[in-house]
Amino acid sequence: MKFSASLVILFCAATVAASAADKPRNVLLIMADDLNTSLGCYGHPLVKSPNIDRLAKQGVRFETTYCQFPLCSPSRTSLLTGRKPTATGVLINPGRKANTDEPNVHPHFRDKFPDTVTLPQLFKNAGFFTARVGKLYHYGVPGEIGTSGLDDPPSWQQVINPRGVDKEVEDEIHTIAPPNAKGSGRFGGTLSWLSVANDRGEHTDGIGAAEGIKLLEAHKDKPFFLAVGFYRPHTPYVAPKKYFDLYPLDQIPLPSTPAGFAEQTPKPAITTKKNEQEMTDQQRQEAIQAYYAATSYMDAQVGRLLDAVERLDLAKNTVIVFTSDHGYHLGEYGMWQKQSLFEQSARVPFIISAPGAARNGTAIETPTELLDLYPTLADLFALQAPAYLDGKSLAPLLDGTAVSVKSAAFTEVRRGKMTGYAVRTFMYRYIEWGKNGADGVQLYDMEGDPQQTRNLAGDPKYSEARAEMHGMIQENWPE
């Protein structure tokens, strides 16, 4: 059979057109705040997260992804610059007095690296429209809702700072903060919550979703990098009542701490507050209920964005990423919130839906880090990323050409001027407190003890594994 030259030309043109249509053109980055892996797609038996679950089914769910610092500003800075916290110098949240006398610690990465090209800035420089709605860099929540917080203007061409009814009802919020605590700051670091009547008005995240949809509509015909940062489930856990109703108190189990846990655990590893220790069981259940309610409310806003992507026919050429800045404790070992090196605080949900990716619809269990997002997106869009990036591209995992791109994930945290270092391999979680573990060492078999209740650091049977992971820490954090 013979083909005419014109048929060959038509065939080649159709092939080129198909390739162009399949190539990703846009990025939609969705970030939650203080969200752990209490989600349906990560196997949680109670939490209702149908929209994040939907995204996980259409994309790739990374099972073991870790933040590099379980605190807002250090983690978000690391993710958006592609650099380790020790490289950026951002090891504290703004306003913190601790460590500010140290010359290498800064509240904003541009104090140390003014010429840094951030992830959205890379896309902006390549001709993409870049915009932020809500919280991407650090915000004090709820105090700075409605402001730009500690933003980075070079990253964006447009910013929107939503403010909703959850900000207006602060005098009604229930909190276990000390009685002398004043202002919005009394909510941001304490367990606080409020069920709001369903008809009282739109919440900040609802407004943020609506503004994100407007930007999708306005820029659907040209390349964009749109980042939508939701404020929930960060404390105060404020959400419409109908989301609280999803979680009856009598259906919420409380975590228990095994006997002997405190004795086998280094003191820096456990962070508790007196007012949290004094909570009743009902208060604990109410706090967990409120966290779940805020999670489900945030999930509903994710659904609105996903619906808009489908309606605007953007799914075929838009890479959608969903993640959080760090995990969160909900009473495990008597601990609440973040800033620990246990799995619950360091592990984050991480989903990438890239059009045409071979691994879409599956889960990947090899260790990965939030640091990897920057090089991954640069790789998917064939953009020249800065040479200094500390992460690895996950594109080979997405397209099925590799089963792993790194052997471990690393997380650090501060206790005053002392640092805790953690390494997570496929089998183990290993933690050193202070130089060479001088202030304590932890080792957990994540296959046999996923809740990290038995510290094996002193068991001679694990001396080889301990030595190997000590070496990993030395390599990741050289003197």
Tab-separated table of C-alpha atoms in Angstrom, residues 7-443:
chain	number	residue	atom	x	y	z
A	7	LEU	CA	-1.143	11.869	3.588
A	8	VAL	CA	2.247	11.547	5.252
A	9	ILE	CA	2.268	15.282	5.966
A	10	LEU	CA	-1.231	15.100	7.437
A	11	PHE	CA	-0.273	12.107	9.579
A	12	CYS	CA	2.835	13.879	10.918
A	13	ALA	CA	0.861	17.055	11.612
A	14	ALA	CA	-1.779	15.082	13.524
A	15	THR	CA	0.936	13.366	15.564
A	16	VAL	CA	2.554	16.682	16.476
A	17	ALA	CA	-0.853	18.138	17.395
A	18	ALA	CA	-1.627	15.142	19.610
A	19	SER	CA	1.748	15.482	21.376
A	20	ALA	CA	1.158	19.169	21.954
A	21	ALA	CA	-2.295	18.458	23.374
A	22	ASP	CA	-0.908	15.823	25.761
A	23	LYS	CA	1.937	17.994	27.041
A	24	PRO	CA	1.150	19.668	30.379
A	25	ARG	CA	0.717	23.406	30.065
A	26	ASN	CA	-0.484	24.526	33.508
A	27	VAL	CA	0.115	23.915	37.204
A	28	LEU	CA	-2.507	23.970	39.941
A	29	LEU	CA	-0.790	23.673	43.312
A	30	ILE	CA	-3.198	23.140	46.219
A	31	MET	CA	-1.844	23.297	49.761
A	32	ALA	CA	-3.598	22.564	53.014
A	33	ASP	CA	-2.306	23.838	56.352
A	34	ASP	CA	-1.327	21.500	59.216
A	35	LEU	CA	-2.874	18.492	57.453
A	36	ASN	CA	-1.691	15.013	58.364
A	37	THR	CA	-2.585	11.851	56.451
A	38	SER	CA	-5.980	11.478	58.143
A	39	LEU	CA	-7.700	11.092	54.774
A	40	GLY	CA	-9.763	8.387	53.154
A	41	CYS	CA	-7.212	7.773	50.390
A	42	TYR	CA	-4.531	7.180	53.031
A	43	GLY	CA	-6.665	4.590	54.774
A	44	HIS	CA	-8.222	6.590	57.593
A	45	PRO	CA	-11.396	4.813	58.747
A	46	LEU	CA	-13.388	7.920	59.747
A	47	VAL	CA	-12.328	11.020	57.841
A	48	LYS	CA	-14.462	11.859	54.840
A	49	SER	CA	-12.321	13.379	52.084
A	50	PRO	CA	-14.063	12.400	48.825
A	51	ASN	CA	-12.462	15.100	46.707
A	52	ILE	CA	-8.864	14.535	47.738
A	53	ASP	CA	-9.608	10.820	47.320
A	54	ARG	CA	-10.848	11.570	43.799
A	55	LEU	CA	-7.608	13.354	42.970
A	56	ALA	CA	-5.623	10.408	44.339
A	57	LYS	CA	-7.490	8.032	42.027
A	58	GLN	CA	-6.731	10.096	38.945
A	59	GLY	CA	-3.126	10.826	39.903
A	60	VAL	CA	-0.268	9.277	41.866
A	61	ARG	CA	-0.509	9.082	45.655
A	62	PHE	CA	2.854	9.124	47.383
A	63	GLU	CA	2.563	7.006	50.496
A	64	THR	CA	5.705	8.055	52.364
A	65	THR	CA	6.444	11.725	51.713
A	66	TYR	CA	8.004	13.864	54.436
A	67	CYS	CA	8.425	17.544	55.168
A	68	GLN	CA	11.919	18.790	55.898
A	69	PHE	CA	10.914	20.741	59.007
A	70	PRO	CA	7.588	20.261	60.847
A	71	LEU	CA	6.890	23.974	61.244
A	72	CYS	CA	5.116	26.326	58.860
A	73	SER	CA	7.665	28.852	57.628
A	74	PRO	CA	10.705	26.551	57.448
A	75	SER	CA	8.722	23.873	55.602
A	76	ARG	CA	6.970	26.162	53.130
A	77	THR	CA	10.193	28.009	52.405
A	78	SER	CA	11.968	24.718	51.750
A	79	LEU	CA	9.229	23.478	49.411
A	80	LEU	CA	9.003	26.696	47.403
A	81	THR	CA	12.765	27.254	47.116
A	82	GLY	CA	13.728	23.607	46.682
A	83	ARG	CA	16.353	23.915	49.399
A	84	LYS	CA	16.904	22.326	52.801
A	85	PRO	CA	16.007	24.456	55.820
A	86	THR	CA	19.656	24.576	56.852
A	87	ALA	CA	20.409	26.058	53.418
A	88	THR	CA	17.660	28.693	53.463
A	89	GLY	CA	18.397	29.712	57.050
A	90	VAL	CA	14.652	29.701	57.808
A	91	LEU	CA	14.454	27.592	60.972
A	92	ILE	CA	11.852	29.604	62.888
A	93	ASN	CA	8.502	31.238	62.345
A	94	PRO	CA	8.528	35.064	62.256
A	95	GLY	CA	8.088	36.607	65.658
A	96	ARG	CA	9.804	33.788	67.476
A	97	LYS	CA	12.517	35.037	69.825
A	98	ALA	CA	14.296	31.703	70.067
A	99	ASN	CA	17.488	31.440	68.000
A	100	THR	CA	17.257	34.961	66.576
A	101	ASP	CA	20.696	35.682	68.023
A	102	GLU	CA	22.172	33.075	65.679
A	103	PRO	CA	23.722	34.680	62.575
A	104	ASN	CA	22.597	31.924	60.189
A	105	VAL	CA	18.928	31.938	61.209
A	106	HIS	CA	16.600	34.252	59.284
A	107	PRO	CA	12.835	34.871	59.186
A	108	HIS	CA	12.843	35.158	55.343
A	109	PHE	CA	15.008	33.291	52.849
A	110	ARG	CA	15.771	36.426	50.804
A	111	ASP	CA	17.655	37.837	53.782
A	112	LYS	CA	20.298	35.199	53.087
A	113	PHE	CA	19.733	34.479	49.386
A	114	PRO	CA	18.247	37.578	47.710
A	115	ASP	CA	18.690	36.116	44.217
A	116	THR	CA	16.867	32.838	44.879
A	117	VAL	CA	14.555	31.736	42.067
A	118	THR	CA	11.517	30.186	43.716
A	119	LEU	CA	9.346	27.490	42.145
A	120	PRO	CA	6.573	29.869	41.001
A	121	GLN	CA	9.204	32.415	39.985
A	122	LEU	CA	10.791	29.831	37.678
A	123	PHE	CA	7.457	29.503	35.885
A	124	LYS	CA	6.907	33.262	35.855
A	125	ASN	CA	10.316	33.764	34.247
A	126	ALA	CA	9.333	31.191	31.606
A	127	GLY	CA	6.258	33.198	30.599
A	128	PHE	CA	3.603	31.553	32.766
A	129	PHE	CA	1.003	33.634	34.578
A	130	THR	CA	1.651	33.078	38.289
A	131	ALA	CA	-0.837	33.812	41.050
A	132	ARG	CA	-1.369	33.011	44.712
A	133	VAL	CA	-4.655	32.724	46.546
A	134	GLY	CA	-4.394	32.370	50.316
A	135	LYS	CA	-1.513	30.833	52.242
A	136	LEU	CA	1.579	29.590	50.399
A	137	TYR	CA	4.419	31.208	52.287
A	138	HIS	CA	4.097	31.761	56.027
A	139	TYR	CA	1.011	33.358	57.569
A	140	GLY	CA	0.202	33.685	61.212
A	141	VAL	CA	-3.161	31.898	61.502
A	142	PRO	CA	-5.643	33.258	62.296
A	143	GLY	CA	-4.055	36.641	63.044
A	144	GLU	CA	-2.822	37.372	59.515
A	145	ILE	CA	-5.767	36.008	57.562
A	146	GLY	CA	-6.722	38.650	55.001
A	147	THR	CA	-3.152	39.943	54.695
A	148	SER	CA	-0.161	38.880	52.603
A	149	GLY	CA	1.656	37.528	55.660
A	150	LEU	CA	5.315	36.738	55.038
A	151	ASP	CA	4.871	36.547	51.279
A	152	ASP	CA	7.476	36.694	48.518
A	153	PRO	CA	6.403	39.317	45.929
A	154	PRO	CA	8.877	38.189	43.213
A	155	SER	CA	7.067	34.834	43.075
A	156	TRP	CA	3.716	36.153	41.835
A	157	GLN	CA	2.051	38.434	39.331
A	158	GLN	CA	-1.209	38.489	41.270
A	159	VAL	CA	-2.122	37.736	44.875
A	160	ILE	CA	-5.486	37.397	46.602
A	161	ASN	CA	-5.882	37.330	50.386
A	162	PRO	CA	-9.333	35.999	51.273
A	163	ARG	CA	-11.004	36.695	54.600
A	164	GLY	CA	-14.237	35.040	55.683
A	165	VAL	CA	-16.635	34.530	58.559
A	166	ASP	CA	-14.179	32.306	60.437
A	167	LYS	CA	-12.073	35.406	60.991
A	168	GLU	CA	-15.053	37.396	62.235
A	169	VAL	CA	-16.206	34.959	64.947
A	170	GLU	CA	-13.027	34.809	66.993
A	171	ASP	CA	-14.730	35.959	70.168
A	172	GLU	CA	-16.875	32.788	70.019
A	173	ILE	CA	-14.025	30.309	69.571
A	174	HIS	CA	-13.488	27.726	72.307
A	175	THR	CA	-9.844	27.420	73.297
A	176	ILE	CA	-7.737	25.706	75.905
A	177	ALA	CA	-5.244	28.573	75.799
A	178	PRO	CA	-4.146	29.928	79.186
A	179	PRO	CA	-6.678	32.435	80.617
A	180	ASN	CA	-4.233	35.359	80.302
A	181	ALA	CA	-3.655	34.807	76.546
A	182	LYS	CA	-4.826	37.750	74.443
A	183	GLY	CA	-5.687	38.484	70.800
A	184	SER	CA	-5.739	36.229	67.746
A	185	GLY	CA	-2.398	34.760	68.762
A	186	ARG	CA	-4.070	32.780	71.533
A	187	PHE	CA	-5.637	30.524	68.881
A	188	GLY	CA	-2.787	29.934	66.449
A	189	GLY	CA	-0.691	27.655	68.634
A	190	THR	CA	-3.338	26.188	70.925
A	191	LEU	CA	-6.155	23.715	70.493
A	192	SER	CA	-9.132	25.903	69.576
A	193	TRP	CA	-12.321	25.179	67.684
A	194	LEU	CA	-15.788	26.368	66.737
A	195	SER	CA	-18.799	24.895	64.969
A	196	VAL	CA	-20.405	27.722	62.972
A	197	ALA	CA	-24.058	27.772	61.926
A	198	ASN	CA	-24.251	26.731	58.278
A	199	ASP	CA	-25.932	29.955	57.146
A	200	ARG	CA	-23.598	32.509	58.744
A	201	GLY	CA	-21.594	33.239	55.616
A	202	GLU	CA	-18.676	31.995	53.578
A	203	HIS	CA	-15.458	30.968	55.292
A	204	THR	CA	-11.992	32.061	54.216
A	205	ASP	CA	-11.230	28.829	52.380
A	206	GLY	CA	-14.560	28.974	50.562
A	207	ILE	CA	-13.755	32.479	49.363
A	208	GLY	CA	-10.298	31.283	48.392
A	209	ALA	CA	-11.744	28.462	46.297
A	210	ALA	CA	-14.091	30.900	44.542
A	211	GLU	CA	-11.222	33.273	43.780
A	212	GLY	CA	-9.133	30.398	42.499
A	213	ILE	CA	-11.931	29.396	40.148
A	214	LYS	CA	-12.166	32.961	38.834
A	215	LEU	CA	-8.465	32.868	38.022
A	216	LEU	CA	-8.827	29.513	36.278
A	217	GLU	CA	-11.621	30.975	34.174
A	218	ALA	CA	-9.698	34.143	33.336
A	219	HIS	CA	-6.435	32.408	32.390
A	220	LYS	CA	-7.574	29.084	30.971
A	221	ASP	CA	-6.303	29.896	27.477
A	222	LYS	CA	-2.673	30.581	28.388
A	223	PRO	CA	-0.068	28.819	30.542
A	224	PHE	CA	-0.483	29.438	34.271
A	225	PHE	CA	0.956	28.466	37.642
A	226	LEU	CA	-1.869	28.910	40.142
A	227	ALA	CA	-1.253	28.206	43.819
A	228	VAL	CA	-4.249	28.000	46.148
A	229	GLY	CA	-3.393	27.755	49.829
A	230	PHE	CA	-6.137	26.756	52.249
A	231	TYR	CA	-5.956	27.682	55.951
A	232	ARG	CA	-7.647	24.621	57.341
A	233	PRO	CA	-7.344	22.431	59.241
A	234	HIS	CA	-4.886	24.744	61.062
A	235	THR	CA	-6.111	25.671	64.516
A	236	PRO	CA	-8.547	27.204	65.308
A	237	TYR	CA	-10.522	24.351	63.733
A	238	VAL	CA	-13.450	26.432	62.503
A	239	ALA	CA	-15.962	24.983	60.041
A	240	PRO	CA	-19.698	24.969	59.277
A	241	LYS	CA	-21.745	22.800	61.620
A	242	LYS	CA	-22.683	20.282	58.924
A	243	TYR	CA	-19.068	19.147	58.822
A	244	PHE	CA	-18.990	18.633	62.593
A	245	ASP	CA	-22.137	16.534	62.218
A	246	LEU	CA	-20.161	14.071	60.079
A	247	TYR	CA	-18.250	12.997	63.196
A	248	PRO	CA	-20.389	12.127	66.250
A	249	LEU	CA	-18.287	12.303	69.404
A	250	ASP	CA	-19.162	8.756	70.442
A	251	GLN	CA	-17.548	7.469	67.230
A	252	ILE	CA	-14.175	9.127	67.817
A	253	PRO	CA	-11.642	6.862	69.540
A	254	LEU	CA	-8.867	8.378	71.616
A	255	PRO	CA	-5.264	7.255	71.084
A	256	SER	CA	-3.585	5.512	73.992
A	257	THR	CA	0.062	5.603	75.012
A	258	PRO	CA	1.625	2.184	75.679
A	259	ALA	CA	3.137	1.470	79.092
A	260	GLY	CA	6.808	2.342	79.317
A	261	PHE	CA	6.757	4.638	76.300
A	262	ALA	CA	8.049	7.708	78.158
A	263	GLU	CA	10.878	5.760	79.770
A	264	GLN	CA	12.245	4.534	76.422
A	265	THR	CA	11.810	7.870	74.612
A	266	PRO	CA	14.352	10.733	74.778
A	267	LYS	CA	12.971	13.807	76.515
A	268	PRO	CA	13.380	16.147	73.505
A	269	ALA	CA	11.170	13.828	71.456
A	270	ILE	CA	8.022	14.499	73.492
A	271	THR	CA	6.492	17.973	73.431
A	272	THR	CA	3.410	18.543	75.538
A	273	LYS	CA	1.806	21.576	77.120
A	274	LYS	CA	0.308	21.688	80.593
A	275	ASN	CA	-3.088	22.860	79.345
A	276	GLU	CA	-3.164	19.982	76.828
A	277	GLN	CA	-2.261	17.453	79.516
A	278	GLU	CA	-5.173	18.689	81.634
A	279	MET	CA	-7.825	18.200	78.932
A	280	THR	CA	-10.696	15.850	79.679
A	281	ASP	CA	-11.430	12.940	77.366
A	282	GLN	CA	-14.458	14.801	76.036
A	283	GLN	CA	-12.332	17.834	75.233
A	284	ARG	CA	-9.895	15.591	73.390
A	285	GLN	CA	-12.711	14.085	71.381
A	286	GLU	CA	-14.108	17.539	70.636
A	287	ALA	CA	-10.706	18.720	69.407
A	288	ILE	CA	-10.315	15.692	67.127
A	289	GLN	CA	-13.886	16.071	65.889
A	290	ALA	CA	-13.205	19.709	65.020
A	291	TYR	CA	-9.950	18.867	63.232
A	292	TYR	CA	-11.760	16.263	61.130
A	293	ALA	CA	-14.591	18.725	60.426
A	294	ALA	CA	-12.114	21.389	59.286
A	295	THR	CA	-10.415	18.768	57.104
A	296	SER	CA	-13.683	17.785	55.434
A	297	TYR	CA	-14.608	21.422	54.885
A	298	MET	CA	-11.227	22.057	53.246
A	299	ASP	CA	-11.725	18.920	51.142
A	300	ALA	CA	-15.012	20.338	49.845
A	301	GLN	CA	-13.133	23.412	48.606
A	302	VAL	CA	-10.621	21.161	46.851
A	303	GLY	CA	-13.615	19.591	45.125
A	304	ARG	CA	-14.792	22.964	43.846
A	305	LEU	CA	-11.394	23.554	42.238
A	306	LEU	CA	-11.332	20.072	40.690
A	307	ASP	CA	-14.840	20.567	39.312
A	308	ALA	CA	-13.749	23.834	37.719
A	309	VAL	CA	-10.732	22.159	36.119
A	310	GLU	CA	-13.064	19.583	34.555
A	311	ARG	CA	-15.671	22.146	33.485
A	312	LEU	CA	-13.067	24.339	31.811
A	313	ASP	CA	-11.515	21.358	29.992
A	314	LEU	CA	-8.196	21.930	31.740
A	315	ALA	CA	-7.649	18.399	33.052
A	316	LYS	CA	-5.941	17.265	29.848
A	317	ASN	CA	-3.079	19.748	30.202
A	318	THR	CA	-2.891	20.716	33.886
A	319	VAL	CA	-0.635	19.149	36.483
A	320	ILE	CA	-2.466	19.185	39.822
A	321	VAL	CA	-0.521	18.851	43.068
A	322	PHE	CA	-2.021	18.483	46.528
A	323	THR	CA	-0.002	18.515	49.738
A	324	SER	CA	0.458	20.080	53.188
A	325	ASP	CA	3.331	21.840	54.914
A	326	HIS	CA	3.728	19.130	57.585
A	327	GLY	CA	1.780	16.540	59.534
A	328	TYR	CA	-0.016	16.871	62.864
A	329	HIS	CA	-0.437	15.061	66.166
A	330	LEU	CA	-3.932	14.378	67.469
A	331	GLY	CA	-3.149	13.113	70.947
A	332	GLU	CA	-0.678	10.334	70.100
A	333	TYR	CA	1.758	9.855	73.009
A	334	GLY	CA	-0.095	12.753	74.670
A	335	MET	CA	1.126	15.121	71.946
A	336	TRP	CA	-0.818	17.616	69.852
A	337	GLN	CA	-0.012	19.690	66.801
A	338	LYS	CA	3.454	19.637	65.170
A	339	GLN	CA	7.200	20.055	65.747
A	340	SER	CA	7.966	16.439	66.524
A	341	LEU	CA	10.007	13.928	64.541
A	342	PHE	CA	7.480	11.148	64.860
A	343	GLU	CA	5.756	9.930	61.720
A	344	GLN	CA	2.514	11.743	62.505
A	345	SER	CA	4.216	15.150	62.448
A	346	ALA	CA	6.775	14.636	59.677
A	347	ARG	CA	4.682	12.735	57.108
A	348	VAL	CA	2.437	14.631	54.688
A	349	PRO	CA	-0.168	13.784	52.062
A	350	PHE	CA	1.317	14.214	48.602
A	351	ILE	CA	-0.558	13.667	45.342
A	352	ILE	CA	0.529	14.539	41.804
A	353	SER	CA	-1.900	14.217	38.924
A	354	ALA	CA	0.054	14.711	35.685
A	355	PRO	CA	-1.822	14.201	32.392
A	356	GLY	CA	-0.806	10.929	30.761
A	357	ALA	CA	1.525	9.769	33.555
A	358	ALA	CA	1.952	6.015	33.383
A	359	ARG	CA	1.558	5.532	37.146
A	360	ASN	CA	-1.677	7.525	37.456
A	361	GLY	CA	-4.194	5.712	39.626
A	362	THR	CA	-1.527	3.998	41.737
A	363	ALA	CA	0.362	4.565	44.976
A	364	ILE	CA	4.135	4.827	45.364
A	365	GLU	CA	5.669	3.749	48.666
A	366	THR	CA	9.333	4.658	48.229
A	367	PRO	CA	10.445	7.561	50.473
A	368	THR	CA	10.068	11.021	48.966
A	369	GLU	CA	10.342	14.595	50.249
A	370	LEU	CA	8.575	17.901	49.744
A	371	LEU	CA	11.940	19.087	48.439
A	372	ASP	CA	11.286	16.941	45.376
A	373	LEU	CA	8.333	18.981	44.125
A	374	TYR	CA	10.417	21.804	42.629
A	375	PRO	CA	12.680	19.609	40.442
A	376	THR	CA	9.710	17.415	39.507
A	377	LEU	CA	7.648	20.272	38.085
A	378	ALA	CA	10.689	21.758	36.379
A	379	ASP	CA	11.309	18.353	34.782
A	380	LEU	CA	7.694	17.869	33.665
A	381	PHE	CA	7.700	21.267	31.951
A	382	ALA	CA	11.273	21.056	30.633
A	383	LEU	CA	12.328	24.184	32.540
A	384	GLN	CA	15.941	24.727	33.542
A	385	ALA	CA	15.940	24.495	37.321
A	386	PRO	CA	18.660	26.095	39.454
A	387	ALA	CA	21.665	23.844	40.019
A	388	TYR	CA	21.485	24.292	43.800
A	389	LEU	CA	18.208	22.394	44.310
A	390	ASP	CA	18.407	19.758	47.055
A	391	GLY	CA	15.555	17.510	45.897
A	392	LYS	CA	15.217	14.889	43.170
A	393	SER	CA	12.777	14.839	40.283
A	394	LEU	CA	9.970	12.333	40.760
A	395	ALA	CA	9.195	12.286	37.033
A	396	PRO	CA	10.791	8.821	36.651
A	397	LEU	CA	8.386	7.522	39.301
A	398	LEU	CA	5.401	9.137	37.602
A	399	ASP	CA	6.235	7.679	34.200
A	400	GLY	CA	7.159	4.255	35.564
A	401	THR	CA	10.794	4.251	34.435
A	402	ALA	CA	12.108	3.981	38.015
A	403	VAL	CA	10.927	2.448	41.269
A	404	SER	CA	12.913	4.818	43.497
A	405	VAL	CA	14.884	8.040	43.192
A	406	LYS	CA	16.303	8.177	46.724
A	407	SER	CA	16.917	5.816	49.600
A	408	ALA	CA	15.642	8.008	52.425
A	409	ALA	CA	13.782	11.158	53.461
A	410	PHE	CA	15.109	13.610	56.052
A	411	THR	CA	13.430	15.885	58.589
A	412	GLU	CA	14.865	18.167	61.250
A	413	VAL	CA	13.449	20.198	64.128
A	414	ARG	CA	14.803	22.565	66.739
A	415	ARG	CA	14.703	22.480	70.517
A	416	GLY	CA	16.190	25.853	71.425
A	417	LYS	CA	19.656	25.673	69.887
A	418	MET	CA	19.671	21.882	69.799
A	419	THR	CA	18.610	20.098	66.613
A	420	GLY	CA	16.872	16.774	66.175
A	421	TYR	CA	17.638	14.849	62.987
A	422	ALA	CA	15.449	12.148	61.470
A	423	VAL	CA	15.917	9.773	58.560
A	424	ARG	CA	13.105	7.645	57.146
A	425	THR	CA	13.987	4.678	54.973
A	426	PHE	CA	11.503	2.194	53.600
A	427	MET	CA	11.890	0.038	56.728
A	428	TYR	CA	12.974	2.343	59.545
A	429	ARG	CA	12.547	5.709	61.226
A	430	TYR	CA	15.747	6.780	62.943
A	431	ILE	CA	16.186	9.945	65.068
A	432	GLU	CA	19.174	11.569	66.754
A	433	TRP	CA	18.883	14.435	69.220
A	434	GLY	CA	21.917	16.703	69.405
A	435	LYS	CA	25.328	16.036	67.897
A	436	ASN	CA	25.785	12.312	67.250
A	437	GLY	CA	22.686	11.599	69.306
A	438	ALA	CA	24.185	12.946	72.522
A	439	ASP	CA	20.693	13.864	73.782
A	440	GLY	CA	18.947	10.673	72.718
A	441	VAL	CA	18.434	8.210	69.886
A	442	GLN	CA	15.288	6.542	68.536
A	443	LEU	CA	14.876	3.678	66.079
